[in-house]
CSV table of C-alpha atoms in Angstrom, one decimal:
chain,number,residue,atom,x,y,z
A,115,MET,CA,-132.5,2.9,-43.1
A,116,TRP,CA,-129.3,1.7,-41.4
A,117,LYS,CA,-130.4,3.4,-38.2
A,118,LYS,CA,-133.7,1.5,-38.2
A,119,ILE,CA,-131.8,-1.8,-38.8
A,120,LEU,CA,-129.4,-1.1,-36.0
A,121,ILE,CA,-132.3,-0.3,-33.6
A,122,GLY,CA,-134.1,-3.5,-34.6
A,123,VAL,CA,-130.9,-5.6,-34.1
A,124,ALA,CA,-130.4,-4.0,-30.6
A,125,VAL,CA,-134.0,-4.8,-29.6
A,126,VAL,CA,-133.7,-8.4,-30.8
A,127,GLY,CA,-130.3,-8.7,-29.0
A,128,LEU,CA,-131.8,-7.4,-25.7
A,129,ALA,CA,-134.7,-9.8,-26.0
A,130,ALA,CA,-132.5,-12.7,-26.7
A,131,ALA,CA,-130.3,-11.8,-23.8
A,132,GLY,CA,-133.3,-11.8,-21.5
A,133,VAL,CA,-132.9,-8.1,-20.7
A,134,ALA,CA,-136.2,-7.2,-22.5
A,135,ARG,CA,-139.4,-9.0,-23.4
A,136,PRO,CA,-141.1,-6.6,-25.7
A,137,TRP,CA,-143.7,-9.2,-26.8
A,138,ARG,CA,-144.1,-11.3,-23.7
A,139,ASP,CA,-145.5,-10.7,-20.2
A,140,ALA,CA,-144.4,-12.7,-17.1
A,141,PRO,CA,-147.0,-15.1,-15.8
A,142,GLY,CA,-146.8,-13.9,-12.2
A,143,ASP,CA,-148.5,-15.9,-9.5
A,144,VAL,CA,-150.4,-18.1,-11.9
A,145,VAL,CA,-149.7,-21.3,-13.9
A,146,PRO,CA,-148.9,-20.3,-17.5
A,147,SER,CA,-151.4,-21.3,-20.3
A,148,GLY,CA,-148.5,-22.5,-22.5
A,149,LEU,CA,-144.8,-23.4,-22.4
A,150,GLU,CA,-141.8,-23.1,-24.6
A,151,LEU,CA,-139.1,-25.8,-24.8
A,152,PRO,CA,-135.9,-24.9,-22.9
A,153,TRP,CA,-132.6,-24.4,-24.6
A,154,MET,CA,-129.9,-27.0,-24.1
A,155,TRP,CA,-127.7,-24.4,-22.6
A,156,GLN,CA,-130.4,-22.8,-20.4
A,157,ALA,CA,-128.9,-21.3,-17.2
A,158,THR,CA,-129.1,-23.5,-14.1
A,159,VAL,CA,-130.9,-22.6,-10.8
A,160,ASP,CA,-127.6,-22.1,-9.0
A,161,MET,CA,-126.3,-19.8,-11.7
A,162,ASP,CA,-129.3,-17.5,-11.7
A,163,PRO,CA,-132.1,-18.5,-9.3
A,164,PRO,CA,-135.6,-18.0,-10.9
A,165,GLY,CA,-137.4,-17.3,-7.6
A,166,ARG,CA,-140.6,-19.1,-6.8
A,167,ALA,CA,-141.7,-21.4,-9.5
A,168,SER,CA,-145.1,-22.2,-10.9
A,169,MET,CA,-144.1,-25.6,-12.3
A,170,LEU,CA,-141.4,-28.1,-13.2
A,171,VAL,CA,-141.2,-29.7,-16.7
A,172,GLY,CA,-139.3,-32.6,-18.2
A,173,GLY,CA,-139.1,-34.4,-21.5
A,174,ASP,CA,-137.0,-35.8,-24.3
A,175,THR,CA,-136.0,-32.9,-26.5
A,176,ILE,CA,-132.4,-31.7,-26.9
A,177,GLY,CA,-133.1,-29.0,-24.3
A,178,PHE,CA,-133.9,-31.7,-21.7
A,179,ASN,CA,-131.4,-34.3,-22.7
A,180,GLY,CA,-128.6,-32.7,-24.7
A,181,THR,CA,-127.0,-34.9,-27.4
A,182,ASP,CA,-125.0,-38.2,-27.4
A,183,ILE,CA,-121.9,-36.2,-28.3
A,184,PHE,CA,-122.0,-33.7,-25.5
A,185,ASP,CA,-124.1,-32.5,-22.6
A,186,SER,CA,-125.9,-35.8,-22.4
A,187,GLU,CA,-127.8,-35.6,-19.1
A,188,GLY,CA,-131.3,-35.3,-17.8
A,189,LYS,CA,-132.6,-31.8,-17.1
A,190,ILE,CA,-135.7,-30.5,-15.4
A,191,ALA,CA,-136.8,-27.1,-16.4
A,192,VAL,CA,-138.0,-24.8,-13.6
A,193,VAL,CA,-140.6,-22.3,-14.8
A,194,GLY,CA,-140.3,-19.2,-12.5
A,195,ARG,CA,-143.3,-16.9,-11.8
A,196,GLY,CA,-141.3,-14.0,-13.1
A,197,GLY,CA,-141.1,-15.8,-16.5
A,198,ASP,CA,-137.6,-17.2,-16.3
A,199,TYR,CA,-136.7,-20.8,-17.3
A,200,ARG,CA,-133.9,-22.3,-15.4
A,201,THR,CA,-132.7,-25.9,-15.3
A,202,LEU,CA,-131.7,-28.6,-12.8
A,203,LEU,CA,-128.9,-30.8,-14.1
A,204,ASN,CA,-129.2,-34.5,-13.1
A,205,GLY,CA,-126.1,-36.2,-14.4
A,206,GLY,CA,-126.7,-39.0,-16.9
A,207,TRP,CA,-130.3,-39.6,-15.7
A,208,ASP,CA,-132.1,-38.9,-19.0
A,209,SER,CA,-135.4,-40.3,-17.9
A,210,ILE,CA,-135.8,-38.2,-14.7
A,211,VAL,CA,-139.4,-37.3,-14.1
A,212,ALA,CA,-140.8,-34.0,-12.8
A,213,GLY,CA,-143.5,-34.7,-10.2
A,214,GLU,CA,-142.1,-38.1,-9.3
A,215,ASP,CA,-138.3,-38.0,-9.1
A,216,VAL,CA,-138.0,-34.2,-8.6
A,217,LEU,CA,-140.8,-32.5,-6.6
A,218,LEU,CA,-141.8,-28.8,-6.3
A,219,SER,CA,-142.7,-27.7,-2.8
A,220,PRO,CA,-146.3,-26.7,-2.2
A,221,ASP,CA,-145.4,-22.9,-2.2
A,222,GLY,CA,-143.1,-23.2,-5.2
A,223,ARG,CA,-140.0,-22.0,-3.3
A,224,ARG,CA,-138.0,-25.3,-3.2
A,225,VAL,CA,-137.4,-28.6,-5.0
A,226,VAL,CA,-136.3,-31.9,-3.6
A,227,ARG,CA,-134.5,-34.6,-5.7
A,228,PRO,CA,-132.0,-37.3,-5.3
A,229,ALA,CA,-128.6,-35.7,-4.8
A,230,VAL,CA,-126.3,-35.9,-7.9
A,231,ASP,CA,-123.1,-37.9,-7.5
A,232,GLN,CA,-123.7,-38.7,-3.9
A,233,ASP,CA,-126.1,-40.6,-1.7
A,234,GLY,CA,-128.6,-38.2,-0.2
A,235,LEU,CA,-131.7,-36.1,-0.7
A,236,GLU,CA,-131.1,-32.6,-2.0
A,237,VAL,CA,-133.4,-29.7,-1.2
A,238,ILE,CA,-132.7,-26.6,-3.4
A,239,ASP,CA,-133.9,-23.1,-2.6
A,240,LEU,CA,-135.2,-21.5,-5.9
A,241,GLU,CA,-134.9,-18.0,-4.5
A,242,SER,CA,-131.2,-18.2,-3.5
A,243,GLY,CA,-129.9,-21.2,-5.5
A,244,ALA,CA,-128.5,-22.6,-2.3
A,245,SER,CA,-129.0,-26.3,-1.6
A,246,ARG,CA,-128.7,-28.7,1.3
A,247,VAL,CA,-128.0,-32.4,1.1
A,248,TYR,CA,-129.5,-34.7,3.7
A,249,PRO,CA,-127.2,-37.8,4.0
A,250,ALA,CA,-128.3,-41.4,4.1
A,251,PRO,CA,-130.7,-42.2,6.9
A,252,ASP,CA,-129.4,-44.0,10.1
A,253,LEU,CA,-132.1,-46.6,10.2
A,254,ALA,CA,-132.0,-50.3,11.0
A,255,VAL,CA,-133.8,-52.2,8.3
A,256,ALA,CA,-134.8,-55.7,9.5
A,257,ALA,CA,-134.8,-57.2,6.0
A,258,ALA,CA,-131.2,-56.2,5.3
A,259,PRO,CA,-129.5,-55.6,8.7
A,260,THR,CA,-126.0,-55.8,7.2
A,261,GLN,CA,-126.6,-53.3,4.5
A,262,ALA,CA,-126.6,-49.5,5.1
A,263,PRO,CA,-129.8,-47.9,3.8
A,264,GLY,CA,-129.8,-45.0,1.4
A,265,TRP,CA,-132.3,-42.6,-0.1
A,266,SER,CA,-133.9,-43.7,-3.4
A,267,GLY,CA,-135.7,-40.4,-3.9
A,268,PRO,CA,-138.6,-38.3,-2.8
A,269,VAL,CA,-142.2,-39.4,-2.9
A,270,ALA,CA,-144.3,-36.5,-1.6
A,271,TRP,CA,-144.0,-33.1,0.1
A,272,ALA,CA,-146.0,-32.7,3.3
A,273,PRO,CA,-148.7,-29.9,2.8
A,274,ASP,CA,-146.9,-27.6,5.2
A,275,GLY,CA,-143.6,-28.0,3.4
A,276,ARG,CA,-141.8,-29.0,6.6
A,277,SER,CA,-141.1,-32.6,5.8
A,278,VAL,CA,-140.7,-34.9,2.8
A,279,LEU,CA,-141.8,-38.5,2.5
A,280,ALA,CA,-139.1,-40.5,0.7
A,281,GLU,CA,-138.0,-44.0,-0.4
A,282,VAL,CA,-135.3,-45.8,1.5
A,283,TYR,CA,-133.5,-48.7,0.0
A,284,ALA,CA,-131.6,-51.5,1.7
A,285,GLY,CA,-130.5,-54.3,-0.6
A,286,ASP,CA,-133.5,-55.3,-2.7
A,287,ASP,CA,-136.0,-53.9,-0.3
A,288,THR,CA,-137.8,-50.5,-0.4
A,289,HIS,CA,-139.2,-48.7,2.6
A,290,LEU,CA,-140.7,-45.3,3.3
A,291,ALA,CA,-139.3,-42.8,5.7
A,292,LEU,CA,-140.3,-39.3,6.8
A,293,LEU,CA,-137.6,-36.6,6.7
A,294,ASP,CA,-138.0,-33.6,8.9
A,295,LEU,CA,-136.3,-30.8,6.9
A,296,GLU,CA,-135.7,-28.6,10.0
A,297,THR,CA,-134.2,-31.2,12.4
A,298,SER,CA,-133.0,-33.8,9.8
A,299,ALA,CA,-134.8,-36.4,11.9
A,300,VAL,CA,-135.8,-39.5,10.0
A,301,ALA,CA,-138.8,-41.7,11.0
A,302,PRO,CA,-139.5,-45.0,9.3
A,303,ILE,CA,-143.1,-45.4,7.9
A,304,GLY,CA,-144.6,-48.9,7.8
A,305,ASP,CA,-143.0,-52.1,6.6
A,306,ARG,CA,-141.5,-53.1,3.3
A,307,ILE,CA,-143.4,-51.7,0.3
A,308,LEU,CA,-144.4,-54.1,-2.5
A,309,GLY,CA,-144.9,-53.6,-6.2
A,310,TRP,CA,-144.2,-49.9,-6.7
A,311,THR,CA,-143.1,-50.6,-10.3
A,312,ARG,CA,-146.8,-50.8,-11.1
A,313,ARG,CA,-147.3,-47.0,-11.0
A,314,SER,CA,-144.7,-44.6,-9.5
A,315,ALA,CA,-147.2,-41.7,-9.4
A,316,SER,CA,-149.4,-43.6,-7.0
A,317,ARG,CA,-146.9,-44.3,-4.3
A,318,ALA,CA,-148.4,-42.1,-1.5
A,319,ALA,CA,-150.4,-39.0,-0.7
A,320,PHE,CA,-150.5,-36.7,2.4
A,321,ALA,CA,-153.8,-35.9,4.1
A,322,PRO,CA,-154.4,-32.2,4.6
A,323,ASP,CA,-153.9,-32.6,8.3
A,324,VAL,CA,-150.3,-33.6,7.6
A,325,ARG,CA,-150.7,-36.3,10.2
A,326,HIS,CA,-151.9,-39.1,7.9
A,327,ILE,CA,-150.6,-40.6,4.7
A,328,ALA,CA,-152.2,-43.0,2.2
A,329,VAL,CA,-149.6,-45.4,0.9
A,330,SER,CA,-149.7,-47.9,-1.9
A,331,SER,CA,-148.2,-51.4,-1.5
A,332,GLY,CA,-148.8,-53.9,-4.2
A,333,THR,CA,-152.5,-53.7,-5.1
A,334,SER,CA,-153.4,-52.4,-1.7
A,335,VAL,CA,-153.8,-48.9,-0.2
A,336,MET,CA,-153.2,-48.3,3.5
A,337,LEU,CA,-153.6,-45.3,5.8
A,338,VAL,CA,-150.8,-44.7,8.2
A,339,ASP,CA,-149.9,-42.0,10.7
A,340,ARG,CA,-146.5,-40.3,11.0
A,341,ALA,CA,-145.4,-43.0,13.3
A,342,GLY,CA,-146.1,-45.6,10.7
A,343,GLU,CA,-149.1,-47.1,12.5
A,344,ALA,CA,-151.7,-48.4,10.0
A,345,ALA,CA,-155.4,-47.5,10.5
A,346,TRP,CA,-156.7,-49.7,7.7
A,347,THR,CA,-155.7,-51.5,4.5
A,348,THR,CA,-157.9,-51.9,1.4
A,349,ASP,CA,-157.2,-54.0,-1.7
A,350,LEU,CA,-158.0,-52.2,-4.9
A,351,GLY,CA,-157.3,-55.1,-7.3
A,352,ASP,CA,-155.4,-54.8,-10.6
A,353,ARG,CA,-157.5,-52.0,-12.2
A,354,ALA,CA,-157.4,-49.3,-9.6
A,355,TYR,CA,-154.6,-47.1,-8.2
A,356,LEU,CA,-154.2,-44.4,-5.6
A,357,GLY,CA,-154.9,-41.2,-7.7
A,358,GLY,CA,-151.7,-39.4,-7.0
A,359,THR,CA,-150.1,-37.1,-4.5
A,360,GLY,CA,-153.2,-34.9,-4.6
A,361,ALA,CA,-155.7,-37.7,-3.9
A,362,PHE,CA,-157.1,-36.4,-0.6
A,363,SER,CA,-160.1,-34.1,-0.9
A,364,PRO,CA,-159.6,-30.7,0.7
A,365,ASP,CA,-161.6,-31.7,3.8
A,366,GLY,CA,-159.5,-34.9,4.1
A,367,LYS,CA,-162.6,-37.1,4.1
A,368,LEU,CA,-162.2,-38.8,0.7
A,369,ILE,CA,-159.2,-40.4,-1.2
A,370,ALA,CA,-159.4,-40.3,-5.0
A,371,ILE,CA,-158.8,-43.6,-6.8
A,372,SER,CA,-158.0,-43.9,-10.5
A,373,GLN,CA,-160.2,-46.7,-11.9
A,374,LEU,CA,-159.3,-48.3,-15.2
A,375,GLU,CA,-161.8,-49.2,-17.9
A,376,GLY,CA,-160.1,-50.7,-20.9
A,377,CYS,CA,-157.0,-52.7,-21.8
A,378,LEU,CA,-154.9,-54.2,-19.0
A,379,ASP,CA,-153.1,-57.1,-20.7
A,380,ARG,CA,-151.2,-57.1,-23.9
A,381,CYS,CA,-152.0,-53.6,-24.8
A,382,ASP,CA,-150.6,-51.9,-27.9
A,383,ARG,CA,-150.4,-48.1,-28.4
A,384,ASP,CA,-154.0,-47.8,-29.7
A,385,ALA,CA,-155.4,-49.8,-26.9
A,386,LEU,CA,-153.5,-47.8,-24.3
A,387,ALA,CA,-154.7,-44.5,-25.9
A,388,ALA,CA,-158.3,-45.7,-25.7
A,389,ARG,CA,-158.2,-46.5,-22.0
A,390,ARG,CA,-160.9,-44.6,-19.9
A,391,TRP,CA,-160.2,-43.5,-16.3
A,392,THR,CA,-162.9,-42.7,-13.8
A,393,ILE,CA,-162.5,-41.3,-10.3
A,394,THR,CA,-163.8,-43.4,-7.4
A,395,TYR,CA,-163.3,-42.9,-3.7
A,396,LEU,CA,-162.2,-44.5,-0.4
A,397,ASP,CA,-163.4,-43.2,2.9
A,398,ALA,CA,-160.3,-41.8,4.6
A,399,VAL,CA,-161.5,-42.9,8.1
A,400,THR,CA,-162.5,-46.5,7.3
A,401,GLY,CA,-161.0,-47.3,3.9
A,402,ALA,CA,-164.4,-48.4,2.6
A,403,VAL,CA,-165.5,-47.6,-1.0
A,404,VAL,CA,-167.8,-44.6,-0.8
A,405,ALA,CA,-169.6,-42.2,-3.2
A,406,GLY,CA,-168.1,-38.8,-4.1
A,407,PRO,CA,-168.2,-36.1,-6.7
A,408,ALA,CA,-168.9,-37.4,-10.2
A,409,PHE,CA,-166.1,-36.2,-12.5
A,410,PRO,CA,-166.0,-36.9,-16.2
A,411,ALA,CA,-164.0,-39.9,-17.4
A,412,VAL,CA,-160.6,-39.2,-18.9
A,413,THR,CA,-159.3,-41.1,-22.0
A,414,GLY,CA,-155.6,-41.8,-22.1
A,415,SER,CA,-152.9,-44.3,-21.1
A,416,ALA,CA,-153.0,-43.0,-17.6
A,417,VAL,CA,-154.2,-40.2,-15.4
A,418,ARG,CA,-152.5,-38.7,-12.3
A,419,VAL,CA,-154.4,-36.6,-9.7
A,420,LEU,CA,-152.4,-33.5,-8.8
A,421,GLY,CA,-154.9,-31.9,-6.4
A,422,TRP,CA,-158.1,-30.0,-6.0
A,423,SER,CA,-158.7,-26.5,-7.4
A,424,ARG,CA,-160.9,-24.0,-5.4
A,425,GLY,CA,-162.0,-27.0,-3.3
A,426,ARG,CA,-164.2,-28.2,-6.1
A,427,ASP,CA,-162.5,-29.2,-9.4
A,428,LEU,CA,-160.0,-32.0,-9.7
A,429,VAL,CA,-156.7,-31.2,-11.5
A,430,VAL,CA,-155.1,-34.1,-13.3
A,431,LEU,CA,-152.3,-34.9,-15.7
A,432,ARG,CA,-153.5,-36.9,-18.7
A,433,TYR,CA,-151.0,-39.2,-20.3
A,434,SER,CA,-150.8,-40.3,-23.9
A,435,PRO,CA,-148.7,-43.4,-24.8
A,436,GLU,CA,-145.4,-43.2,-26.6
A,437,ASP,CA,-145.3,-44.5,-30.2
A,438,GLY,CA,-144.7,-48.2,-30.2
A,439,ALA,CA,-145.7,-48.6,-26.5
A,440,TYR,CA,-146.8,-52.1,-25.6
A,441,ARG,CA,-147.8,-53.4,-22.2
A,442,GLU,CA,-147.3,-57.1,-21.6
A,443,ALA,CA,-149.7,-59.4,-19.8
A,444,ILE,CA,-150.1,-58.7,-16.1
A,445,ASP,CA,-149.0,-62.2,-15.3
A,446,ASP,CA,-145.8,-61.9,-17.4
A,447,GLY,CA,-142.7,-61.1,-15.4
A,448,SER,CA,-141.7,-58.4,-17.9
A,449,VAL,CA,-144.7,-56.3,-16.9
A,450,GLN,CA,-142.8,-55.4,-13.8
A,451,GLY,CA,-140.8,-53.0,-16.0
A,452,TRP,CA,-144.0,-51.2,-17.1
A,453,ASN,CA,-145.0,-47.9,-15.5
A,454,ASP,CA,-148.2,-46.2,-16.6
A,455,THR,CA,-146.8,-42.7,-15.9
A,456,GLY,CA,-143.2,-43.5,-16.7
A,457,TRP,CA,-140.9,-41.4,-18.9
A,458,TYR,CA,-140.3,-44.2,-21.4
A,459,GLU,CA,-144.0,-45.1,-21.7
A,460,THR,CA,-145.3,-41.5,-22.2
A,461,GLY,CA,-145.5,-39.7,-25.5
A,462,HIS,CA,-147.3,-36.6,-24.3
A,463,VAL,CA,-149.1,-35.1,-21.3
A,464,THR,CA,-151.8,-32.4,-20.8
A,465,LEU,CA,-152.9,-30.6,-17.7
A,466,GLN,CA,-156.6,-30.8,-17.3
A,467,SER,CA,-159.3,-29.7,-14.9
A,468,LEU,CA,-162.4,-31.9,-14.2
A,469,SER,CA,-165.6,-30.3,-12.9
A,470,PRO,CA,-168.3,-32.2,-11.0
A,471,GLY,CA,-171.0,-33.2,-13.5
A,472,GLY,CA,-169.1,-31.2,-16.2
A,473,GLU,CA,-166.4,-31.8,-18.8
A,474,ALA,CA,-162.6,-32.1,-18.8
A,475,ARG,CA,-161.1,-28.7,-19.6
A,476,THR,CA,-157.5,-28.4,-20.9
A,477,LEU,CA,-155.4,-26.0,-18.8
A,478,LEU,CA,-152.1,-26.5,-20.5
A,479,ASP,CA,-151.2,-28.5,-23.6
A,480,PRO,CA,-147.4,-28.2,-23.8
A,481,PRO,CA,-145.2,-28.6,-27.0
A,482,ASP,CA,-144.3,-32.0,-28.2
A,483,GLY,CA,-141.4,-33.4,-26.3
A,484,VAL,CA,-142.8,-32.5,-22.8
A,485,LEU,CA,-143.4,-35.7,-21.0
A,486,THR,CA,-143.6,-34.8,-17.3
A,487,MET,CA,-144.9,-31.9,-15.1
A,488,ASP,CA,-145.3,-30.8,-11.6
A,489,VAL,CA,-147.4,-27.8,-10.4
A,490,ALA,CA,-147.1,-25.7,-7.3
A,491,GLN,CA,-150.0,-26.5,-4.9
A,492,ASP,CA,-150.6,-23.0,-3.8
A,493,LEU,CA,-151.5,-22.0,-7.4
A,494,LEU,CA,-153.4,-25.2,-8.1
A,495,GLN,CA,-155.5,-24.9,-5.0
A,496,ALA,CA,-156.3,-21.2,-5.8
A,497,GLY,CA,-157.3,-22.1,-9.3
A,498,ALA,CA,-154.7,-19.7,-10.7
A,499,PHE,CA,-154.4,-20.9,-14.3
A,500,GLY,CA,-154.2,-19.3,-17.7
A,501,GLY,CA,-151.2,-17.0,-17.2
A,502,ALA,CA,-149.1,-15.6,-20.0
A,503,VAL,CA,-146.7,-17.9,-21.8
A,504,PRO,CA,-143.2,-17.2,-20.6
A,505,ALA,CA,-140.4,-16.9,-23.1
A,506,ALA,CA,-137.5,-19.4,-22.8
A,507,ASN,CA,-134.8,-16.8,-23.4
A,508,PRO,CA,-131.4,-18.3,-24.6
A,509,PHE,CA,-129.5,-16.0,-22.2
A,510,PRO,CA,-128.1,-16.2,-19.5
A,511,ALA,CA,-126.5,-19.4,-20.7
A,512,ARG,CA,-124.3,-22.2,-19.4
A,513,PRO,CA,-120.8,-22.4,-20.9
A,514,ILE,CA,-122.0,-25.3,-23.0
A,515,ILE,CA,-123.4,-22.8,-25.4
A,516,PHE,CA,-119.9,-22.4,-26.9
A,517,TRP,CA,-120.0,-26.0,-28.1
A,518,ALA,CA,-123.1,-25.0,-30.1
A,519,LEU,CA,-122.0,-21.6,-31.3
A,520,VAL,CA,-118.4,-22.5,-32.3
A,521,PRO,CA,-119.4,-24.8,-35.1
A,522,ILE,CA,-122.0,-22.3,-36.3
A,523,ALA,CA,-119.4,-19.5,-36.3
A,524,CYS,CA,-116.9,-21.7,-38.2
A,525,LEU,CA,-119.6,-22.5,-40.7
A,526,GLY,CA,-120.4,-18.8,-41.0
A,527,VAL,CA,-116.7,-18.0,-41.6
A,528,ILE,CA,-116.8,-20.3,-44.6
A,529,LEU,CA,-120.4,-19.6,-45.9
A,530,VAL,CA,-120.6,-15.8,-45.6
A,531,PRO,CA,-117.6,-15.1,-47.9
A,532,LEU,CA,-119.0,-17.6,-50.4
A,533,VAL,CA,-122.4,-15.9,-50.3
A,534,PHE,CA,-120.9,-12.5,-50.9
A,535,TRP,CA,-118.6,-13.9,-53.7
A,536,GLY,CA,-121.7,-15.5,-55.3
A,537,VAL,CA,-123.7,-12.3,-55.2
A,538,THR,CA,-120.8,-10.4,-56.7
A,539,VAL,CA,-120.4,-12.9,-59.5
A,540,ILE,CA,-124.1,-12.8,-60.3
A,541,ARG,CA,-124.1,-8.9,-60.4
A,542,ARG,CA,-121.1,-8.8,-62.7
A,543,ARG,CA,-122.7,-11.2,-65.1
A,544,ARG,CA,-125.9,-9.2,-65.2
A,545,ALA,CA,-123.9,-6.0,-65.8
A,546,LEU,CA,-122.3,-7.5,-68.9
């Protein structure tokens, strides 16, 4: 009997340490069909690189944010294709968003994010754990000539993974710039950008040819080339948005637009949850409204287009509103703080696939507490979904684990003797 117990303890110990997964297969080169929440002390990417990733995940559980007492910082979980969960620590930025503030490269090998504790963009290799920080750009910004510009954060990866579109700030102004990751050259894109607080997921999208970019500015969308020259500008009004970073169709001819049917002003949680979103299109050559594939409408507070699967289906992230969410009137100045796809406004997300003339199919419905996601484009475009659910093993762990284990151990030192004492007393009484 004791031998069996010891063997069981050993197996459990090995599984907990991440050495064995007797009940769980690694997803492989496929997006998992489910997720587990990360541990607060989950090992970081630089401690133990996970290799190529299938997705990035963020949220508001203790595993993502720590506690107010200790380890209070935003974390993004990197889900490796080998089944490992690793984290990116982002200082005190609790509300950091996977897919908007931290972006996974198209091949899943790298991430880009704002550098922690310094002004720059950081690109991290998930296979080696090494990182490179690109310093503030040397650009002359006409609106603020006396203020040195800096990187605000990434906006979109180029499809070939060789460059990143990013925000540049100078004073109160925000601009776009294209960063070449091989040469470190920075090229300004267009003029000052207006009204990005409307919807951060709709800032820009690369065309498949890598030479053109759709950019949102206020209620308008414009097509620019890599030199920043605009080909056209189209006003979408208050109820339509650039679909997301995956808005361009695979052939580059269409740009997906998220069109709102439902509450726009003074919306409570129920009204936000009842919103319907349909996909309309702009012609990528002219900017004119054109017909395209008829996808089913999606109900939720927001929808973000991640890309096209197998050249046919549209993969989107569906947003549900946070409890107590309320959107002020559009003409109220406070609405500038509202973001349809923001961390604070979101209560849950689901990954869905839309088929032309068909229905929305759920690809991944994560546990409660997951608010943000990003998916590797190579897997998305291949339609590689439905993989095994990886185990968020507690080891290897960051040293912060001792802050959690020490109180438990101290409690055990007190409780275990009391339990044995109580059992002994009860047995003696029964024996009398």
